[in-house]
Amino acid sequence: RKLKEKYGIKDNEKILLFTGRITPEKGVKELVESLKNISNQNYKLLILGSALNELKTKTKYQEEIENIVQTISSKVIFTGFIKYEEINKFYSIADIAVLPSIWDDPAPLTVIESLVSGLPIITTNSGGIPEYATDGSAIILQNNEKIVQNLSKNIDYLLNNTKELKRMREKAIEVSKNLTLENYYFNFINIIKDEK
Protein backbone atom coordinates (compact mmCIF):
# COMPACT_ATOMS: atom_id res chain seq x y z
CA ARG A 1 0.00 0.00 0.00
CA LYS A 2 2.81 2.41 0.85
CA LEU A 3 4.49 1.80 -2.51
CA LYS A 4 1.24 2.35 -4.39
CA GLU A 5 0.63 5.57 -2.47
CA LYS A 6 4.21 6.74 -3.07
CA TYR A 7 3.88 6.34 -6.83
CA GLY A 8 0.22 7.40 -7.14
CA ILE A 9 -1.06 4.01 -8.28
CA LYS A 10 -4.78 3.38 -7.80
CA ASP A 11 -5.96 0.08 -6.35
CA ASN A 12 -7.85 -0.82 -9.52
CA GLU A 13 -4.86 -0.21 -11.82
CA LYS A 14 -2.82 -3.16 -13.06
CA ILE A 15 0.93 -2.78 -12.60
CA LEU A 16 3.30 -3.64 -15.42
CA LEU A 17 6.87 -4.07 -14.20
CA PHE A 18 10.14 -3.66 -16.05
CA THR A 19 13.30 -4.28 -14.03
CA GLY A 20 16.78 -3.78 -15.37
CA ARG A 21 19.20 -1.31 -16.83
CA ILE A 22 17.78 1.33 -19.14
CA THR A 23 19.91 0.36 -22.12
CA PRO A 24 19.09 -0.47 -25.76
CA GLU A 25 19.63 -4.23 -25.40
CA LYS A 26 16.95 -4.49 -22.70
CA GLY A 27 14.19 -3.32 -25.06
CA VAL A 28 12.99 -0.39 -22.93
CA LYS A 29 12.38 1.85 -25.95
CA GLU A 30 10.32 -0.85 -27.64
CA LEU A 31 8.28 -1.34 -24.46
CA VAL A 32 7.55 2.36 -24.07
CA GLU A 33 6.67 2.71 -27.77
CA SER A 34 4.24 -0.20 -27.44
CA LEU A 35 2.19 1.63 -24.82
CA LYS A 36 0.95 4.10 -27.42
CA ASN A 37 -1.18 1.35 -28.98
CA ILE A 38 -2.75 -0.18 -25.88
CA SER A 39 -6.51 0.25 -25.69
CA ASN A 40 -6.89 -0.74 -22.00
CA GLN A 41 -5.68 2.31 -20.10
CA ASN A 42 -6.19 0.87 -16.62
CA TYR A 43 -2.50 0.31 -15.85
CA LYS A 44 0.76 1.86 -14.73
CA LEU A 45 4.20 0.82 -15.95
CA LEU A 46 6.91 0.86 -13.31
CA ILE A 47 10.41 1.08 -14.78
CA LEU A 48 12.84 -0.01 -12.08
CA GLY A 49 16.42 0.83 -12.80
CA SER A 50 18.66 3.34 -14.47
CA ALA A 51 21.26 3.31 -17.21
CA LEU A 52 24.26 3.44 -14.87
CA ASN A 53 22.99 1.68 -11.74
CA GLU A 54 23.54 3.91 -8.68
CA LEU A 55 25.10 6.81 -10.61
CA LYS A 56 22.72 9.74 -11.04
CA THR A 57 24.06 10.57 -14.52
CA LYS A 58 21.63 9.94 -17.40
CA THR A 59 22.69 8.62 -20.77
CA LYS A 60 21.36 9.95 -24.10
CA TYR A 61 19.38 6.73 -24.46
CA GLN A 62 17.71 7.22 -21.07
CA GLU A 63 16.85 10.82 -21.98
CA GLU A 64 15.39 9.57 -25.29
CA ILE A 65 13.16 7.11 -23.39
CA GLU A 66 11.99 9.85 -21.02
CA ASN A 67 11.15 12.09 -24.00
CA ILE A 68 9.01 9.34 -25.55
CA VAL A 69 7.27 8.85 -22.19
CA GLN A 70 6.22 12.53 -22.02
CA THR A 71 3.35 11.73 -24.40
CA ILE A 72 2.06 9.03 -22.01
CA SER A 73 3.56 10.31 -18.75
CA SER A 74 0.57 9.50 -16.58
CA LYS A 75 1.07 5.80 -17.34
CA VAL A 76 4.85 5.44 -16.82
CA ILE A 77 6.77 5.80 -13.58
CA PHE A 78 10.56 5.83 -13.44
CA THR A 79 11.74 4.76 -9.99
CA GLY A 80 15.44 5.13 -10.72
CA PHE A 81 17.93 2.73 -9.21
CA ILE A 82 16.44 0.47 -6.52
CA LYS A 83 18.67 -1.40 -4.08
CA TYR A 84 18.52 -5.14 -4.62
CA GLU A 85 17.12 -5.85 -1.15
CA GLU A 86 14.15 -3.57 -1.92
CA ILE A 87 13.18 -5.01 -5.32
CA ASN A 88 11.02 -7.81 -3.90
CA LYS A 89 8.53 -5.20 -2.68
CA PHE A 90 7.94 -4.08 -6.27
CA TYR A 91 7.52 -7.65 -7.49
CA SER A 92 4.89 -8.16 -4.79
CA ILE A 93 2.66 -5.35 -6.08
CA ALA A 94 3.09 -6.08 -9.80
CA ASP A 95 0.61 -7.93 -12.00
CA ILE A 96 2.71 -8.55 -15.13
CA ALA A 97 6.46 -8.50 -15.77
CA VAL A 98 7.43 -7.16 -19.20
CA LEU A 99 11.03 -8.00 -20.08
CA PRO A 100 11.51 -7.49 -23.83
CA SER A 101 15.23 -8.18 -24.09
CA ILE A 102 16.45 -7.69 -27.65
CA TRP A 103 19.91 -9.19 -27.31
CA ASP A 104 20.97 -12.75 -26.55
CA ASP A 105 20.61 -12.40 -22.81
CA PRO A 106 22.29 -15.54 -21.38
CA ALA A 107 20.23 -16.00 -18.20
CA PRO A 108 18.55 -12.83 -16.94
CA LEU A 109 17.93 -12.86 -13.21
CA THR A 110 14.83 -10.68 -13.72
CA VAL A 111 13.07 -13.58 -15.48
CA ILE A 112 13.81 -15.93 -12.58
CA GLU A 113 12.76 -13.31 -10.02
CA SER A 114 9.49 -12.75 -11.87
CA LEU A 115 8.71 -16.47 -11.97
CA VAL A 116 9.50 -16.93 -8.27
CA SER A 117 7.22 -13.95 -7.56
CA GLY A 118 4.41 -15.64 -9.47
CA LEU A 119 4.29 -13.01 -12.20
CA PRO A 120 3.11 -13.74 -15.72
CA ILE A 121 5.85 -12.61 -18.09
CA ILE A 122 5.86 -11.05 -21.52
CA THR A 123 9.35 -11.50 -22.93
CA THR A 124 11.31 -12.43 -26.04
CA ASN A 125 12.93 -15.56 -27.39
CA SER A 126 16.38 -14.04 -26.82
CA GLY A 127 19.33 -16.06 -25.53
CA GLY A 128 18.58 -18.25 -22.52
CA ILE A 129 15.22 -16.66 -21.66
CA PRO A 130 13.06 -19.49 -23.13
CA GLU A 131 14.95 -22.01 -20.95
CA TYR A 132 13.35 -20.41 -17.87
CA ALA A 133 10.22 -18.68 -19.11
CA THR A 134 8.17 -21.51 -20.55
CA ASP A 135 5.05 -21.13 -22.69
CA GLY A 136 2.70 -21.67 -19.78
CA SER A 137 4.26 -19.02 -17.53
CA ALA A 138 5.20 -16.52 -20.21
CA ILE A 139 4.21 -15.09 -23.54
CA ILE A 140 7.39 -15.40 -25.58
CA LEU A 141 7.59 -13.04 -28.53
CA GLN A 142 9.82 -13.25 -31.57
CA ASN A 143 12.55 -10.66 -31.44
CA ASN A 144 11.91 -9.10 -34.85
CA GLU A 145 10.62 -5.97 -36.61
CA LYS A 146 7.11 -6.53 -35.14
CA ILE A 147 8.27 -6.47 -31.51
CA VAL A 148 6.52 -3.15 -30.68
CA GLN A 149 3.23 -4.27 -32.27
CA ASN A 150 3.40 -7.67 -30.53
CA LEU A 151 4.17 -6.11 -27.16
CA SER A 152 1.08 -3.86 -27.51
CA LYS A 153 -1.15 -6.75 -28.51
CA ASN A 154 -0.03 -9.04 -25.69
CA ILE A 155 0.00 -6.42 -22.95
CA ASP A 156 -3.56 -5.52 -23.94
CA TYR A 157 -4.48 -9.21 -23.98
CA LEU A 158 -3.29 -9.80 -20.41
CA LEU A 159 -4.73 -6.54 -19.10
CA ASN A 160 -8.13 -7.69 -20.38
CA ASN A 161 -7.91 -11.36 -19.39
CA THR A 162 -8.11 -12.00 -15.65
CA LYS A 163 -8.47 -15.78 -16.07
CA GLU A 164 -5.30 -15.99 -18.18
CA LEU A 165 -3.40 -13.86 -15.67
CA LYS A 166 -4.43 -16.22 -12.87
CA ARG A 167 -3.51 -19.31 -14.90
CA MET A 168 -0.10 -17.88 -15.80
CA ARG A 169 0.56 -16.91 -12.17
CA GLU A 170 -0.07 -20.49 -11.09
CA LYS A 171 2.19 -21.81 -13.86
CA ALA A 172 4.96 -19.35 -12.93
CA ILE A 173 4.93 -20.59 -9.34
CA GLU A 174 4.97 -24.19 -10.54
CA VAL A 175 7.93 -23.53 -12.88
CA SER A 176 9.83 -21.63 -10.20
CA LYS A 177 9.88 -24.68 -7.91
CA ASN A 178 12.51 -26.20 -10.21
CA LEU A 179 14.68 -23.08 -10.13
CA THR A 180 16.71 -24.02 -7.07
CA LEU A 181 20.42 -24.03 -6.42
CA GLU A 182 20.25 -27.77 -5.77
CA ASN A 183 18.61 -28.47 -9.17
CA TYR A 184 21.12 -26.21 -10.90
CA TYR A 185 24.00 -28.05 -9.24
CA PHE A 186 22.76 -31.56 -10.13
CA ASN A 187 21.90 -30.53 -13.70
CA PHE A 188 25.42 -29.12 -14.06
CA ILE A 189 26.98 -32.33 -12.69
CA ASN A 190 24.88 -34.44 -15.08
CA ILE A 191 25.98 -32.34 -18.06
CA ILE A 192 29.62 -32.81 -17.08
CA LYS A 193 29.12 -36.57 -16.70
CA ASP A 194 27.46 -36.74 -20.13
CA GLU A 195 30.39 -34.90 -21.72
CA LYS A 196 32.84 -37.54 -20.47
PDB file of C-alpha atoms in Angstrom:
ATOM      1  CA  ARG A   1       0.000   0.000   0.000  1.00  0.00           C
ATOM      2  CA  LYS A   2       2.814   2.409   0.851  1.00  0.00           C
ATOM      3  CA  LEU A   3       4.486   1.804  -2.512  1.00  0.00           C
ATOM      4  CA  LYS A   4       1.242   2.348  -4.389  1.00  0.00           C
ATOM      5  CA  GLU A   5       0.627   5.567  -2.473  1.00  0.00           C
ATOM      6  CA  LYS A   6       4.207   6.736  -3.068  1.00  0.00           C
ATOM      7  CA  TYR A   7       3.884   6.336  -6.834  1.00  0.00           C
ATOM      8  CA  GLY A   8       0.225   7.396  -7.144  1.00  0.00           C
ATOM      9  CA  ILE A   9      -1.059   4.006  -8.280  1.00  0.00           C
ATOM     10  CA  LYS A  10      -4.777   3.383  -7.797  1.00  0.00           C
ATOM     11  CA  ASP A  11      -5.958   0.076  -6.346  1.00  0.00           C
ATOM     12  CA  ASN A  12      -7.852  -0.820  -9.519  1.00  0.00           C
ATOM     13  CA  GLU A  13      -4.859  -0.208 -11.823  1.00  0.00           C
ATOM     14  CA  LYS A  14      -2.816  -3.155 -13.056  1.00  0.00           C
ATOM     15  CA  ILE A  15       0.927  -2.784 -12.598  1.00  0.00           C
ATOM     16  CA  LEU A  16       3.301  -3.641 -15.422  1.00  0.00           C
ATOM     17  CA  LEU A  17       6.868  -4.070 -14.204  1.00  0.00           C
ATOM     18  CA  PHE A  18      10.144  -3.661 -16.053  1.00  0.00           C
ATOM     19  CA  THR A  19      13.297  -4.278 -14.027  1.00  0.00           C
ATOM     20  CA  GLY A  20      16.780  -3.781 -15.372  1.00  0.00           C
ATOM     21  CA  ARG A  21      19.202  -1.306 -16.834  1.00  0.00           C
ATOM     22  CA  ILE A  22      17.778   1.328 -19.139  1.00  0.00           C
ATOM     23  CA  THR A  23      19.913   0.358 -22.123  1.00  0.00           C
ATOM     24  CA  PRO A  24      19.094  -0.467 -25.762  1.00  0.00           C
ATOM     25  CA  GLU A  25      19.629  -4.229 -25.402  1.00  0.00           C
ATOM     26  CA  LYS A  26      16.949  -4.487 -22.698  1.00  0.00           C
ATOM     27  CA  GLY A  27      14.185  -3.319 -25.056  1.00  0.00           C
ATOM     28  CA  VAL A  28      12.986  -0.388 -22.934  1.00  0.00           C
ATOM     29  CA  LYS A  29      12.378   1.849 -25.951  1.00  0.00           C
ATOM     30  CA  GLU A  30      10.316  -0.851 -27.644  1.00  0.00           C
ATOM     31  CA  LEU A  31       8.282  -1.339 -24.455  1.00  0.00           C
ATOM     32  CA  VAL A  32       7.548   2.362 -24.065  1.00  0.00           C
ATOM     33  CA  GLU A  33       6.675   2.706 -27.773  1.00  0.00           C
ATOM     34  CA  SER A  34       4.241  -0.204 -27.445  1.00  0.00           C
ATOM     35  CA  LEU A  35       2.189   1.632 -24.817  1.00  0.00           C
ATOM     36  CA  LYS A  36       0.954   4.104 -27.424  1.00  0.00           C
ATOM     37  CA  ASN A  37      -1.177   1.347 -28.982  1.00  0.00           C
ATOM     38  CA  ILE A  38      -2.746  -0.177 -25.882  1.00  0.00           C
ATOM     39  CA  SER A  39      -6.515   0.247 -25.685  1.00  0.00           C
ATOM     40  CA  ASN A  40      -6.895  -0.739 -22.002  1.00  0.00           C
ATOM     41  CA  GLN A  41      -5.676   2.312 -20.099  1.00  0.00           C
ATOM     42  CA  ASN A  42      -6.193   0.872 -16.623  1.00  0.00           C
ATOM     43  CA  TYR A  43      -2.502   0.308 -15.848  1.00  0.00           C
ATOM     44  CA  LYS A  44       0.761   1.861 -14.728  1.00  0.00           C
ATOM     45  CA  LEU A  45       4.201   0.820 -15.953  1.00  0.00           C
ATOM     46  CA  LEU A  46       6.909   0.860 -13.307  1.00  0.00           C
ATOM     47  CA  ILE A  47      10.409   1.075 -14.778  1.00  0.00           C
ATOM     48  CA  LEU A  48      12.841  -0.011 -12.075  1.00  0.00           C
ATOM     49  CA  GLY A  49      16.420   0.834 -12.798  1.00  0.00           C
ATOM     50  CA  SER A  50      18.657   3.337 -14.474  1.00  0.00           C
ATOM     51  CA  ALA A  51      21.263   3.309 -17.207  1.00  0.00           C
ATOM     52  CA  LEU A  52      24.255   3.440 -14.872  1.00  0.00           C
ATOM     53  CA  ASN A  53      22.994   1.680 -11.738  1.00  0.00           C
ATOM     54  CA  GLU A  54      23.544   3.907  -8.683  1.00  0.00           C
ATOM     55  CA  LEU A  55      25.097   6.805 -10.612  1.00  0.00           C
ATOM     56  CA  LYS A  56      22.719   9.742 -11.044  1.00  0.00           C
ATOM     57  CA  THR A  57      24.061  10.571 -14.524  1.00  0.00           C
ATOM     58  CA  LYS A  58      21.632   9.942 -17.399  1.00  0.00           C
ATOM     59  CA  THR A  59      22.687   8.622 -20.775  1.00  0.00           C
ATOM     60  CA  LYS A  60      21.364   9.952 -24.099  1.00  0.00           C
ATOM     61  CA  TYR A  61      19.382   6.726 -24.458  1.00  0.00           C
ATOM     62  CA  GLN A  62      17.705   7.217 -21.067  1.00  0.00           C
ATOM     63  CA  GLU A  63      16.849  10.818 -21.984  1.00  0.00           C
ATOM     64  CA  GLU A  64      15.388   9.566 -25.289  1.00  0.00           C
ATOM     65  CA  ILE A  65      13.162   7.108 -23.390  1.00  0.00           C
ATOM     66  CA  GLU A  66      11.994   9.848 -21.017  1.00  0.00           C
ATOM     67  CA  ASN A  67      11.148  12.090 -24.002  1.00  0.00           C
ATOM     68  CA  ILE A  68       9.006   9.337 -25.546  1.00  0.00           C
ATOM     69  CA  VAL A  69       7.269   8.854 -22.195  1.00  0.00           C
ATOM     70  CA  GLN A  70       6.222  12.526 -22.022  1.00  0.00           C
ATOM     71  CA  THR A  71       3.352  11.727 -24.401  1.00  0.00           C
ATOM     72  CA  ILE A  72       2.059   9.025 -22.009  1.00  0.00           C
ATOM     73  CA  SER A  73       3.565  10.313 -18.753  1.00  0.00           C
ATOM     74  CA  SER A  74       0.574   9.498 -16.579  1.00  0.00           C
ATOM     75  CA  LYS A  75       1.071   5.796 -17.339  1.00  0.00           C
ATOM     76  CA  VAL A  76       4.854   5.436 -16.817  1.00  0.00           C
ATOM     77  CA  ILE A  77       6.770   5.797 -13.578  1.00  0.00           C
ATOM     78  CA  PHE A  78      10.561   5.828 -13.435  1.00  0.00           C
ATOM     79  CA  THR A  79      11.740   4.755  -9.993  1.00  0.00           C
ATOM     80  CA  GLY A  80      15.439   5.130 -10.720  1.00  0.00           C
ATOM     81  CA  PHE A  81      17.929   2.732  -9.206  1.00  0.00           C
ATOM     82  CA  ILE A  82      16.443   0.469  -6.518  1.00  0.00           C
ATOM     83  CA  LYS A  83      18.665  -1.402  -4.079  1.00  0.00           C
ATOM     84  CA  TYR A  84      18.515  -5.142  -4.623  1.00  0.00           C
ATOM     85  CA  GLU A  85      17.118  -5.854  -1.148  1.00  0.00           C
ATOM     86  CA  GLU A  86      14.149  -3.571  -1.923  1.00  0.00           C
ATOM     87  CA  ILE A  87      13.184  -5.014  -5.324  1.00  0.00           C
ATOM     88  CA  ASN A  88      11.024  -7.811  -3.900  1.00  0.00           C
ATOM     89  CA  LYS A  89       8.534  -5.198  -2.678  1.00  0.00           C
ATOM     90  CA  PHE A  90       7.943  -4.080  -6.266  1.00  0.00           C
ATOM     91  CA  TYR A  91       7.517  -7.649  -7.489  1.00  0.00           C
ATOM     92  CA  SER A  92       4.892  -8.163  -4.788  1.00  0.00           C
ATOM     93  CA  ILE A  93       2.658  -5.346  -6.081  1.00  0.00           C
ATOM     94  CA  ALA A  94       3.092  -6.080  -9.802  1.00  0.00           C
ATOM     95  CA  ASP A  95       0.609  -7.932 -12.002  1.00  0.00           C
ATOM     96  CA  ILE A  96       2.711  -8.550 -15.131  1.00  0.00           C
ATOM     97  CA  ALA A  97       6.464  -8.497 -15.773  1.00  0.00           C
ATOM     98  CA  VAL A  98       7.427  -7.161 -19.199  1.00  0.00           C
ATOM     99  CA  LEU A  99      11.033  -8.002 -20.076  1.00  0.00           C
ATOM    100  CA  PRO A 100      11.510  -7.490 -23.831  1.00  0.00           C
ATOM    101  CA  SER A 101      15.234  -8.177 -24.085  1.00  0.00           C
ATOM    102  CA  ILE A 102      16.447  -7.694 -27.647  1.00  0.00           C
ATOM    103  CA  TRP A 103      19.910  -9.191 -27.309  1.00  0.00           C
ATOM    104  CA  ASP A 104      20.969 -12.752 -26.553  1.00  0.00           C
ATOM    105  CA  ASP A 105      20.606 -12.400 -22.813  1.00  0.00           C
ATOM    106  CA  PRO A 106      22.287 -15.536 -21.381  1.00  0.00           C
ATOM    107  CA  ALA A 107      20.233 -16.003 -18.195  1.00  0.00           C
ATOM    108  CA  PRO A 108      18.550 -12.828 -16.944  1.00  0.00           C
ATOM    109  CA  LEU A 109      17.931 -12.857 -13.213  1.00  0.00           C
ATOM    110  CA  THR A 110      14.830 -10.684 -13.721  1.00  0.00           C
ATOM    111  CA  VAL A 111      13.071 -13.579 -15.482  1.00  0.00           C
ATOM    112  CA  ILE A 112      13.811 -15.930 -12.577  1.00  0.00           C
ATOM    113  CA  GLU A 113      12.763 -13.305 -10.016  1.00  0.00           C
ATOM    114  CA  SER A 114       9.491 -12.747 -11.870  1.00  0.00           C
ATOM    115  CA  LEU A 115       8.715 -16.471 -11.965  1.00  0.00           C
ATOM    116  CA  VAL A 116       9.497 -16.926  -8.273  1.00  0.00           C
ATOM    117  CA  SER A 117       7.223 -13.946  -7.555  1.00  0.00           C
ATOM    118  CA  GLY A 118       4.413 -15.639  -9.470  1.00  0.00           C
ATOM    119  CA  LEU A 119       4.287 -13.013 -12.198  1.00  0.00           C
ATOM    120  CA  PRO A 120       3.105 -13.735 -15.716  1.00  0.00           C
ATOM    121  CA  ILE A 121       5.852 -12.610 -18.091  1.00  0.00           C
ATOM    122  CA  ILE A 122       5.859 -11.046 -21.525  1.00  0.00           C
ATOM    123  CA  THR A 123       9.345 -11.501 -22.929  1.00  0.00           C
ATOM    124  CA  THR A 124      11.314 -12.434 -26.043  1.00  0.00           C
ATOM    125  CA  ASN A 125      12.935 -15.562 -27.386  1.00  0.00           C
ATOM    126  CA  SER A 126      16.385 -14.037 -26.816  1.00  0.00           C
ATOM    127  CA  GLY A 127      19.331 -16.056 -25.535  1.00  0.00           C
ATOM    128  CA  GLY A 128      18.576 -18.246 -22.524  1.00  0.00           C
ATOM    129  CA  ILE A 129      15.218 -16.661 -21.662  1.00  0.00           C
ATOM    130  CA  PRO A 130      13.064 -19.492 -23.128  1.00  0.00           C
ATOM    131  CA  GLU A 131      14.949 -22.006 -20.951  1.00  0.00           C
ATOM    132  CA  TYR A 132      13.349 -20.413 -17.874  1.00  0.00           C
ATOM    133  CA  ALA A 133      10.224 -18.685 -19.109  1.00  0.00           C
ATOM    134  CA  THR A 134       8.173 -21.508 -20.547  1.00  0.00           C
ATOM    135  CA  ASP A 135       5.054 -21.131 -22.687  1.00  0.00           C
ATOM    136  CA  GLY A 136       2.702 -21.666 -19.778  1.00  0.00           C
ATOM    137  CA  SER A 137       4.262 -19.024 -17.535  1.00  0.00           C
ATOM    138  CA  ALA A 138       5.197 -16.522 -20.215  1.00  0.00           C
ATOM    139  CA  ILE A 139       4.210 -15.093 -23.542  1.00  0.00           C
ATOM    140  CA  ILE A 140       7.388 -15.403 -25.576  1.00  0.00           C
ATOM    141  CA  LEU A 141       7.587 -13.036 -28.529  1.00  0.00           C
ATOM    142  CA  GLN A 142       9.823 -13.255 -31.570  1.00  0.00           C
ATOM    143  CA  ASN A 143      12.550 -10.657 -31.437  1.00  0.00           C
ATOM    144  CA  ASN A 144      11.905  -9.103 -34.853  1.00  0.00           C
ATOM    145  CA  GLU A 145      10.621  -5.970 -36.606  1.00  0.00           C
ATOM    146  CA  LYS A 146       7.113  -6.527 -35.143  1.00  0.00           C
ATOM    147  CA  ILE A 147       8.266  -6.471 -31.510  1.00  0.00           C
ATOM    148  CA  VAL A 148       6.520  -3.146 -30.677  1.00  0.00           C
ATOM    149  CA  GLN A 149       3.234  -4.269 -32.272  1.00  0.00           C
ATOM    150  CA  ASN A 150       3.401  -7.669 -30.532  1.00  0.00           C
ATOM    151  CA  LEU A 151       4.168  -6.112 -27.157  1.00  0.00           C
ATOM    152  CA  SER A 152       1.083  -3.857 -27.512  1.00  0.00           C
ATOM    153  CA  LYS A 153      -1.149  -6.752 -28.507  1.00  0.00           C
ATOM    154  CA  ASN A 154      -0.034  -9.043 -25.687  1.00  0.00           C
ATOM    155  CA  ILE A 155       0.002  -6.420 -22.950  1.00  0.00           C
ATOM    156  CA  ASP A 156      -3.562  -5.517 -23.939  1.00  0.00           C
ATOM    157  CA  TYR A 157      -4.484  -9.211 -23.983  1.00  0.00           C
ATOM    158  CA  LEU A 158      -3.285  -9.800 -20.410  1.00  0.00           C
ATOM    159  CA  LEU A 159      -4.732  -6.539 -19.097  1.00  0.00           C
ATOM    160  CA  ASN A 160      -8.127  -7.694 -20.376  1.00  0.00           C
ATOM    161  CA  ASN A 161      -7.913 -11.359 -19.391  1.00  0.00           C
ATOM    162  CA  THR A 162      -8.106 -12.002 -15.647  1.00  0.00           C
ATOM    163  CA  LYS A 163      -8.465 -15.779 -16.072  1.00  0.00           C
ATOM    164  CA  GLU A 164      -5.303 -15.992 -18.178  1.00  0.00           C
ATOM    165  CA  LEU A 165      -3.402 -13.857 -15.669  1.00  0.00           C
ATOM    166  CA  LYS A 166      -4.431 -16.224 -12.874  1.00  0.00           C
ATOM    167  CA  ARG A 167      -3.511 -19.314 -14.902  1.00  0.00           C
ATOM    168  CA  MET A 168      -0.099 -17.876 -15.801  1.00  0.00           C
ATOM    169  CA  ARG A 169       0.556 -16.910 -12.167  1.00  0.00           C
ATOM    170  CA  GLU A 170      -0.065 -20.493 -11.087  1.00  0.00           C
ATOM    171  CA  LYS A 171       2.185 -21.808 -13.861  1.00  0.00           C
ATOM    172  CA  ALA A 172       4.961 -19.350 -12.932  1.00  0.00           C
ATOM    173  CA  ILE A 173       4.932 -20.585  -9.345  1.00  0.00           C
ATOM    174  CA  GLU A 174       4.969 -24.187 -10.537  1.00  0.00           C
ATOM    175  CA  VAL A 175       7.925 -23.530 -12.884  1.00  0.00           C
ATOM    176  CA  SER A 176       9.827 -21.633 -10.196  1.00  0.00           C
ATOM    177  CA  LYS A 177       9.877 -24.680  -7.906  1.00  0.00           C
ATOM    178  CA  ASN A 178      12.513 -26.198 -10.209  1.00  0.00           C
ATOM    179  CA  LEU A 179      14.681 -23.078 -10.133  1.00  0.00           C
ATOM    180  CA  THR A 180      16.713 -24.025  -7.065  1.00  0.00           C
ATOM    181  CA  LEU A 181      20.425 -24.030  -6.416  1.00  0.00           C
ATOM    182  CA  GLU A 182      20.248 -27.769  -5.771  1.00  0.00           C
ATOM    183  CA  ASN A 183      18.613 -28.468  -9.167  1.00  0.00           C
ATOM    184  CA  TYR A 184      21.115 -26.215 -10.903  1.00  0.00           C
ATOM    185  CA  TYR A 185      23.999 -28.046  -9.235  1.00  0.00           C
ATOM    186  CA  PHE A 186      22.761 -31.555 -10.130  1.00  0.00           C
ATOM    187  CA  ASN A 187      21.902 -30.534 -13.704  1.00  0.00           C
ATOM    188  CA  PHE A 188      25.417 -29.124 -14.061  1.00  0.00           C
ATOM    189  CA  ILE A 189      26.982 -32.333 -12.685  1.00  0.00           C
ATOM    190  CA  ASN A 190      24.880 -34.439 -15.077  1.00  0.00           C
ATOM    191  CA  ILE A 191      25.982 -32.335 -18.059  1.00  0.00           C
ATOM    192  CA  ILE A 192      29.623 -32.806 -17.075  1.00  0.00           C
ATOM    193  CA  LYS A 193      29.123 -36.568 -16.702  1.00  0.00           C
ATOM    194  CA  ASP A 194      27.457 -36.745 -20.130  1.00  0.00           C
ATOM    195  CA  GLU A 195      30.385 -34.895 -21.718  1.00  0.00           C
ATOM    196  CA  LYS A 196      32.841 -37.541 -20.466  1.00  0.00           C
TER     197      LYS A 196
END
